[in-house]
Amino acid sequence: MQDSRPTDAAAPDAGAEADAGAGQRDLAAAGIAELRALGERVTPARRAVLRVLAETSEHLCVDDVLARADVIVPGLHRTTVYRAVETLGDLGLVTHVHPDHGPAVYHLDPSLTGSSHLHVRCRRCGEISDVPADLLDGVADRLARQIGFQLQPDHAALTGLCRACAAADPADDPR
Amino acid sequence: MQDSRPTDAAAPDAGAEADAGAGQRDLAAAGIAELRALGERVTPARRAVLRVLAETSEHLCVDDVLARADVIVPGLHRTTVYRAVETLGDLGLVTHVHPDHGPAVYHLDPSLTGSSHLHVRCRRCGEISDVPADLLDGVADRLARQIGFQLQPDHAALTGLCRACAAADPADDPR
DNA sequence: GTTCCTGCAAACTCTTTGCACTGAG
DNA sequence: CTCAGTGCAAAGAGTTTGCAGGAAC
């Protein structure tokens, strides 16, 4: 498992600042309320996944979520986390991003956090950074007009080299 | 294996038109010459992979390449194709693109074909379309200036919905 | 004659699926 | 009580690795 730490290099709207626990708990609670409102079952596993995602601004892969959620719900199974994030994704509570390599990463949907952003990933070090949500607005317009393609810019990470890796030794194994 | 047919919806410079065999053969030959010039071994497997990629403008995954190259070099092994495209990639003769789902797809590097482009992939139908190479130039500039990130815009496909799928039933299982 | 490539088998990562059981509503 | 969610085992896709044999130079 590669870890998937974000840098927030150019975070858009600074959302939930350096707040310790209160704001995050509200996020999880809001997610749970929404679950209930949608007529979905509120289970320990889903609670835990929401809480884990609410407690961080990092981009967590399923294994990361499992590791943290297992503390809350011991014995939680990886498959269950896959199913939970899928369900929560279908409901619009959780969003996932596909990096060019490695597992998909998850975070709370901007509709809950109020802070939307896109992702870039360094091919060399694998670090995922947030970039402003409007970065691809112009590109989306062009694609829509020219070929009728509706860009979903948050669904795949853009790739390249981060500042550090671009500066470093240019010959290493990029993927 | 999902098949990976490009649409050339907005192909940039029309490169090698509707030419049957001559232009493509030259491309493969150029690749082989380059291989030799770089002091790399020219093996049947590498020849075949180059020829397969030179003979199409589609985006082929390893299995596609294998299926076509196996006709030229019977018994060719999948592993060998993986290693060939990796080597050819390191040498700058072949480029690969990571769609958000499914296997990486390969094509000859623009330095050989003279026709560079980026890729968008429909989340619903999986179709990969080419889009103009300069689409992300502005975005690349912004990323470089703002966070020092060197975008490699051809390395990951942008995702969204193609015209047909966007028009169709909006509730299906997107990935 | 070396060195590098190839084929094969096996492993590895990430993810999905089928089935019996249990717990939420 | 019922149905949906869970755990477990297994399988699936895509890719990588180790090693012995063979071909390129």
Coordinates of C-alpha atoms (C1' of nucleotides) in Angstrom, one line a residue, chain D residues 2-17:
Chain D
dT2 C1' -37.3 -9.0 7.1
dC3 C1' -34.1 -7.3 4.1
dA4 C1' -29.9 -5.2 3.6
dG5 C1' -25.2 -5.2 5.3
dT6 C1' -21.3 -7.9 6.8
dG7 C1' -17.5 -11.3 7.0
dC8 C1' -15.2 -14.7 4.7
dA9 C1' -13.2 -17.1 0.9
dA10 C1' -12.4 -17.1 -3.5
dA11 C1' -11.7 -15.3 -7.9
dG12 C1' -10.9 -11.8 -11.1
dA13 C1' -8.1 -8.1 -13.7
dG14 C1' -3.8 -6.0 -14.5
dT15 C1' 0.9 -6.1 -13.8
dT16 C1' 5.6 -7.5 -11.9
dT17 C1' 9.3 -10.6 -10.7

